[in-house]
Amino acid sequence: MPATSPAPAATVTLRSAEFRRSREVAWRTLDNLVSRVERKGLSRLSAEELRELPLLYRTAASSLSVARSIALDRNLILYLEGLVLRAFFVVYGPRTGIMEALAGFLKRGFPAAVRKAGWHILLATLAIAAGVIIGFMLVLPNENWFSVLVPETMAGGRGPASTAEQLRRTEIFAPWPGFVESFVVFASFLFRNNATVGIMTFGLGFFGGVPTLLLLGYQGVMLGAFFALHHNRGLLYDFIGWVSIHGVTEIGALILCGAGGLVIAEKVLFPGRYGRLDSLALAGKAAAGLAGGAVLMLFVAGIIEGGLRQLIASTPWRLAIGAATGLLWMAYFHSCGRREGHGPAA
Amino acid sequence: MAQRLDRINRLLDGITRNRREITTPEGVVLEVDIANHGERLVAFLIDFLFWMLATALLFLILGLTVIHGVSGSVTITIVLFLSFLLRNLYFIHFELQSQGATPGKRIVNLKVIDRSGGPLLPGAIIARNLTREVEIFLPLGLFFAVPKFGAGAEFWTAASYFGWAVALSALPFFNRDHLRAGDLIAGTMVISVPRRALLADLADSESRYVFTHKQLDAYGAFELQVLEELLRRPPSPDTWTMQQQVCDKICRKIGWADPVPPAEALSFLRAFYTAERAHLEREQEFGRYRADKNAAAGS
């Protein structure tokens, strides 16, 4: 202190300053740990530090409560609020890696979401079934309906003008086009195409579910139109075999996407005893799980459709594989993840 | 609490932050700032850039090693499929690994949190990122895939894809927590977490000035914290002038008899800050919190 300045006239004791002096070391340690986790991840901490982290977090949280009631130092309170918030994210943040999360989703989350969405799945199935019947009934007596109902890209040259022989040769028992062409190009094209339809079906649930049902119905109508066309050529049995090998998986995925959309729609329209947003958040994860799982199913369907279907040129075998995939999916949805896990449901 | 700090923020920064309270499992109420539209857009653009760079790099490697000699359509298919996979894994991986922050969000100081203050579960992260596909990438991809924008059906198809993307991207503007569709579904929200340093305590332990209770009763917590901000400003001619003005104002208000020479203004202000804070904190301990100079003590 310079000699010119007068002697101190008063000594001030601040409880908040005392409080800060006694706790500051712990805050700085926590700040240090949290900063390191934020930069490099939890795995970089030593076992000792990991044990310390939640304790320091709770100390800081109680410091914040005390500071709010006794201190008027704005910087101190803001700092503690930020620190506790950051530590909160670290302590309560996700602890799983991406592979673990995906495995948990396949083992528990997806089948559980499917089991919970019973009537939504039923409704989506009925929408498709109704579409199939309508499409079949329309095209059966008058094949001109076919080109009205089925867009050019989906028809792929098939239509009222196709003969039975053409359909048999270029479609149902078309030759194997080779590995790259079938698995890389065709399967991927089918996957992207189907995933687009599926995700749309799901996303349209936001608009109250009616567009979802219409889109599902329309997919059914197209299928029904194909059935009728092949029925008129006497190829219905072979066509069902051709569709079933991948169709069981593909249509199943579409139904699940639709069911996800209907779950969303239900929560938007009838939020129940929670607010609309809360009820959407509660059901939304399961609904998105349905759609996400369905996209994985479509991936499988794309591989079967792009490759396997062309390799197996026998209708009974195709039907058998179709039925087997159906049984496998059923068994998976029915029995996987029944046991309650302790970890967070993915 | 929220209003108290908010008022000072408004005064100092001229901005009102959208604040929410979340309660941690320990029962501590934390205030969080909802992220702005601008911040979220910047974070997204940074992530988008990283994703593009990663994708480009991947294809450079693929192009130099594997794809050589394969037909164009195969290449395009591989490109589309891998970029789809890469961007979903990018967002999900980083939000899982660094507590709800992708690199872009970390640069802009944003975080994804559970709306109700619970832990952020992997399911929520996967859900909110898968929904991004429906919200933005899928309709935009379809929009660009429509071959020409001439007239008729194709125009309307393109328009509806584009309209869908615009409608869903505009969703954050129509709710108070700035939630996009993915946040709605996953029960999450995006908040801004600015980093703050713990600065030195301004309170001196010894004071050359003694103030009476009556003099200290002139102000409340709001004025005290504005004074704190003034004292924490980096020294500059501007700050110096402001300190002189505030010093004069305080002297007039509390009826300080001795004139304070300009060179002493800062130490006087610090002494007053210390005394005022000690006074207000003591009062607060007895339940007499005083919000500002207009509030009656004890309310």
Coordinates of C-alpha atoms in Angstrom, one line a residue, chain A residues 32-319:
Chain A
N32 CA -10.9 -28.8 -15.0
L33 CA -12.4 -32.3 -15.1
V34 CA -15.5 -31.2 -17.1
S35 CA -13.4 -29.3 -19.6
R36 CA -11.3 -32.3 -20.2
V37 CA -14.3 -34.5 -20.7
E38 CA -15.8 -32.0 -23.1
R39 CA -12.6 -32.0 -25.1
K40 CA -11.6 -35.6 -25.1
G41 CA -14.5 -37.7 -23.7
L42 CA -15.1 -39.6 -20.5
S43 CA -12.7 -42.4 -21.3
R44 CA -9.7 -40.1 -20.7
L45 CA -10.4 -39.7 -17.0
S46 CA -8.6 -42.0 -14.5
A47 CA -10.7 -44.2 -12.2
E48 CA -10.0 -41.9 -9.3
E49 CA -11.2 -38.9 -11.3
L50 CA -14.3 -40.8 -12.5
R51 CA -15.2 -41.5 -8.9
E52 CA -14.7 -37.9 -7.9
L53 CA -16.7 -36.4 -10.7
P54 CA -20.3 -37.0 -9.4
L55 CA -19.3 -36.0 -5.9
L56 CA -17.8 -32.7 -7.1
Y57 CA -20.9 -32.2 -9.2
R58 CA -23.1 -32.5 -6.2
T59 CA -20.9 -30.3 -4.2
A60 CA -21.1 -27.6 -6.9
A61 CA -24.8 -28.0 -7.1
S62 CA -25.2 -27.4 -3.4
S63 CA -22.8 -24.5 -3.7
L64 CA -25.0 -23.0 -6.3
S65 CA -28.0 -23.3 -4.0
V66 CA -26.1 -21.6 -1.2
A67 CA -24.7 -18.9 -3.4
R68 CA -28.2 -18.1 -4.6
S69 CA -29.4 -17.5 -1.1
I70 CA -26.4 -15.7 0.4
A71 CA -24.3 -14.1 -2.4
L72 CA -24.9 -11.1 -4.6
D73 CA -21.8 -11.5 -6.7
R74 CA -23.2 -11.8 -10.2
N75 CA -20.1 -13.3 -11.8
L76 CA -20.0 -16.0 -9.1
I77 CA -23.6 -17.0 -9.5
L78 CA -23.4 -17.1 -13.3
Y79 CA -20.1 -19.0 -13.2
L80 CA -21.6 -21.6 -10.8
E81 CA -24.8 -21.9 -12.9
G82 CA -22.7 -22.6 -16.0
L83 CA -20.4 -25.0 -14.2
V84 CA -23.2 -27.0 -12.7
L85 CA -25.0 -27.2 -16.0
R86 CA -21.9 -28.4 -17.8
A87 CA -21.1 -30.9 -15.1
F88 CA -24.8 -32.1 -15.2
F89 CA -24.4 -32.9 -18.9
V90 CA -21.3 -34.9 -18.2
V91 CA -22.8 -36.8 -15.2
Y92 CA -26.2 -37.5 -16.8
G93 CA -25.0 -37.6 -20.4
P94 CA -25.2 -40.6 -22.7
R95 CA -22.7 -43.2 -21.6
T96 CA -23.0 -45.5 -24.6
G97 CA -21.1 -45.6 -27.9
I98 CA -22.8 -45.7 -31.2
M99 CA -22.3 -49.4 -31.7
E100 CA -23.6 -50.2 -28.2
A101 CA -26.6 -47.9 -28.8
L102 CA -27.4 -49.6 -32.1
A103 CA -27.0 -53.1 -30.6
G104 CA -29.3 -52.1 -27.7
F105 CA -31.8 -50.8 -30.3
L106 CA -31.8 -54.1 -32.2
K107 CA -31.9 -56.2 -29.1
R108 CA -34.5 -54.4 -27.1
G109 CA -35.8 -51.0 -28.5
F110 CA -37.1 -52.1 -31.9
P111 CA -38.9 -55.3 -30.9
A112 CA -40.4 -53.6 -27.9
A113 CA -41.6 -50.7 -30.0
V114 CA -43.2 -53.2 -32.4
R115 CA -45.0 -55.1 -29.6
K116 CA -46.3 -51.9 -28.1
A117 CA -47.9 -50.6 -31.4
G118 CA -50.5 -53.4 -31.7
W119 CA -53.5 -51.6 -33.1
H120 CA -51.5 -49.1 -35.1
I121 CA -49.9 -52.0 -37.0
L122 CA -53.4 -53.6 -37.4
L123 CA -54.7 -50.3 -38.8
A124 CA -51.8 -49.9 -41.2
T125 CA -52.2 -53.5 -42.4
L126 CA -55.9 -52.9 -43.0
A127 CA -55.1 -49.8 -45.0
I128 CA -52.8 -51.8 -47.3
A129 CA -55.2 -54.7 -47.5
A130 CA -58.0 -52.4 -48.5
G131 CA -55.8 -50.9 -51.1
V132 CA -54.9 -54.3 -52.5
I133 CA -58.6 -55.2 -52.8
I134 CA -59.5 -51.9 -54.5
G135 CA -56.6 -52.1 -56.9
F136 CA -57.4 -55.8 -57.7
M137 CA -61.2 -55.1 -58.2
L138 CA -60.5 -52.1 -60.5
V139 CA -57.9 -53.7 -62.7
L140 CA -59.5 -57.2 -63.0
P141 CA -62.3 -56.2 -65.3
N142 CA -60.6 -53.3 -67.1
E143 CA -56.9 -53.2 -67.5
N144 CA -56.8 -49.6 -68.6
W145 CA -57.0 -48.8 -64.9
F146 CA -53.5 -50.2 -64.5
S147 CA -51.8 -47.4 -66.3
V148 CA -53.9 -44.9 -64.3
L149 CA -53.0 -46.4 -60.9
V150 CA -49.4 -47.4 -61.4
P151 CA -46.9 -44.6 -62.4
E152 CA -44.5 -45.2 -65.3
T153 CA -41.4 -45.7 -63.0
M154 CA -43.1 -48.4 -60.9
A155 CA -44.6 -50.2 -63.9
G156 CA -41.2 -50.5 -65.6
G157 CA -42.8 -51.3 -69.0
R158 CA -45.3 -53.7 -67.6
G159 CA -49.0 -53.0 -68.4
P160 CA -52.1 -54.0 -70.3
A161 CA -50.0 -54.6 -73.4
S162 CA -47.7 -57.1 -71.7
T163 CA -48.1 -60.7 -72.7
A164 CA -47.8 -63.6 -70.3
E165 CA -44.6 -64.7 -72.0
Q166 CA -43.0 -61.3 -71.6
L167 CA -43.9 -61.1 -68.0
R168 CA -42.5 -64.6 -67.4
R169 CA -39.3 -64.0 -69.2
T170 CA -38.3 -60.4 -68.3
E171 CA -39.9 -60.1 -64.9
I172 CA -40.7 -63.2 -62.9
F173 CA -37.9 -65.4 -64.2
A174 CA -35.5 -62.7 -65.5
P175 CA -31.9 -63.9 -65.8
W176 CA -29.4 -63.0 -63.1
P177 CA -27.7 -59.8 -64.1
G178 CA -24.4 -60.3 -62.3
F179 CA -23.1 -59.4 -58.9
V180 CA -22.4 -55.7 -59.2
E181 CA -25.6 -54.9 -61.1
S182 CA -27.9 -56.7 -58.8
F183 CA -26.4 -56.2 -55.3
V184 CA -24.9 -52.7 -55.7
V185 CA -27.1 -50.9 -58.2
F186 CA -30.5 -52.6 -58.1
A187 CA -30.6 -53.3 -54.3
S188 CA -29.4 -49.9 -53.5
F189 CA -31.9 -48.3 -55.8
L190 CA -34.7 -50.3 -54.3
F191 CA -33.6 -49.5 -50.8
R192 CA -33.5 -45.8 -51.4
N193 CA -36.8 -45.9 -53.2
N194 CA -38.5 -47.9 -50.4
A195 CA -36.9 -46.0 -47.6
T196 CA -38.2 -42.8 -49.2
V197 CA -41.8 -44.1 -49.2
G198 CA -41.4 -45.6 -45.7
I199 CA -40.0 -42.4 -44.1
M200 CA -42.6 -40.3 -45.9
T201 CA -45.3 -42.6 -44.5
F202 CA -43.9 -42.0 -41.1
G203 CA -43.4 -38.3 -41.4
L204 CA -46.9 -37.7 -42.7
G205 CA -48.1 -38.9 -39.3
F206 CA -47.6 -35.3 -38.2
F207 CA -50.6 -34.3 -40.2
G208 CA -53.1 -36.4 -38.3
G209 CA -52.5 -39.8 -39.8
V210 CA -54.9 -39.5 -42.8
P211 CA -52.1 -38.9 -45.3
T212 CA -50.3 -41.9 -43.8
L213 CA -53.3 -44.2 -44.3
L214 CA -53.8 -42.8 -47.8
L215 CA -50.2 -43.4 -48.8
L216 CA -50.3 -47.0 -47.3
G217 CA -53.6 -47.6 -49.2
Y218 CA -52.1 -46.4 -52.4
Q219 CA -49.1 -48.8 -52.0
G220 CA -51.8 -51.5 -51.6
V221 CA -53.7 -50.3 -54.7
M222 CA -50.5 -50.6 -56.9
L223 CA -49.9 -54.1 -55.5
G224 CA -53.5 -55.1 -56.2
A225 CA -53.2 -53.7 -59.7
F226 CA -50.2 -55.9 -60.3
F227 CA -52.0 -58.9 -58.9
A228 CA -55.0 -58.4 -61.2
L229 CA -52.7 -58.0 -64.3
H230 CA -50.9 -61.2 -63.5
H231 CA -54.1 -63.0 -62.6
N232 CA -55.5 -62.2 -66.1
R233 CA -52.4 -63.7 -67.6
G234 CA -52.7 -66.8 -65.4
L235 CA -49.5 -65.9 -63.6
L236 CA -50.9 -65.1 -60.2
Y237 CA -49.2 -68.0 -58.4
D238 CA -45.8 -67.3 -59.9
F239 CA -46.1 -63.6 -59.3
I240 CA -47.0 -64.1 -55.6
G241 CA -43.9 -66.2 -55.3
W242 CA -41.9 -63.5 -57.0
V243 CA -43.2 -60.9 -54.6
S244 CA -43.2 -62.9 -51.4
I245 CA -39.5 -63.6 -51.3
H246 CA -38.7 -60.0 -50.5
G247 CA -42.3 -58.6 -50.2
V248 CA -42.9 -60.1 -46.7
T249 CA -40.0 -58.1 -45.4
E250 CA -40.7 -55.0 -47.5
I251 CA -44.4 -54.8 -46.8
G252 CA -43.8 -55.6 -43.2
A253 CA -41.4 -52.6 -43.0
L254 CA -43.9 -50.4 -44.8
I255 CA -46.6 -51.4 -42.3
L256 CA -44.2 -50.6 -39.4
C257 CA -43.4 -47.2 -40.9
G258 CA -47.1 -46.5 -41.2
A259 CA -47.7 -47.7 -37.6
G260 CA -45.0 -45.3 -36.5
G261 CA -46.7 -42.5 -38.3
L262 CA -50.0 -43.5 -36.7
V263 CA -48.5 -43.4 -33.2
I264 CA -47.4 -39.8 -33.9
A265 CA -50.8 -39.0 -35.3
E266 CA -52.5 -40.4 -32.3
K267 CA -50.5 -38.3 -29.9
V268 CA -51.0 -35.2 -32.1
L269 CA -54.8 -35.7 -32.2
F270 CA -55.5 -37.3 -28.8
P271 CA -52.8 -36.2 -26.4
G272 CA -54.5 -37.8 -23.4
R273 CA -53.7 -36.6 -20.0
Y274 CA -50.4 -35.0 -20.9
G275 CA -49.9 -31.9 -23.0
R276 CA -49.6 -32.4 -26.7
L277 CA -45.8 -31.9 -26.7
D278 CA -45.2 -34.1 -23.7
S279 CA -47.3 -36.9 -25.0
L280 CA -45.5 -36.6 -28.4
A281 CA -42.2 -36.8 -26.7
L282 CA -43.2 -39.8 -24.7
A283 CA -44.4 -41.8 -27.7
G284 CA -42.1 -40.2 -30.3
K285 CA -39.0 -42.2 -29.4
A286 CA -40.9 -45.5 -29.9
A287 CA -42.4 -44.2 -33.1
A288 CA -39.1 -43.1 -34.5
G289 CA -37.8 -46.5 -33.4
L290 CA -40.4 -48.2 -35.5
A291 CA -39.5 -46.1 -38.6
G292 CA -35.7 -46.5 -38.0
G293 CA -36.0 -50.3 -37.5
A294 CA -38.2 -50.5 -40.6
V295 CA -35.6 -48.7 -42.7
L296 CA -33.1 -51.5 -41.6
M297 CA -35.7 -54.1 -42.7
L298 CA -36.0 -52.3 -46.0
F299 CA -32.2 -52.7 -46.3
V300 CA -32.6 -56.4 -45.9
A301 CA -35.5 -56.5 -48.3
G302 CA -33.4 -54.6 -50.9
I303 CA -30.7 -57.2 -50.7
I304 CA -33.1 -60.0 -51.0
E305 CA -34.9 -58.3 -53.9
G306 CA -31.8 -57.2 -55.7
G307 CA -29.9 -60.4 -55.4
L308 CA -31.5 -63.4 -53.9
R309 CA -34.7 -63.2 -55.9
Q310 CA -33.0 -63.4 -59.2
L311 CA -30.8 -66.3 -58.1
I312 CA -33.7 -68.5 -57.1
A313 CA -35.8 -69.1 -60.1
S314 CA -38.4 -71.4 -58.6
T315 CA -41.8 -70.4 -57.3
P316 CA -42.1 -72.9 -54.4
W317 CA -38.6 -72.0 -53.2
R318 CA -39.5 -68.3 -53.3
L319 CA -42.7 -68.9 -51.4

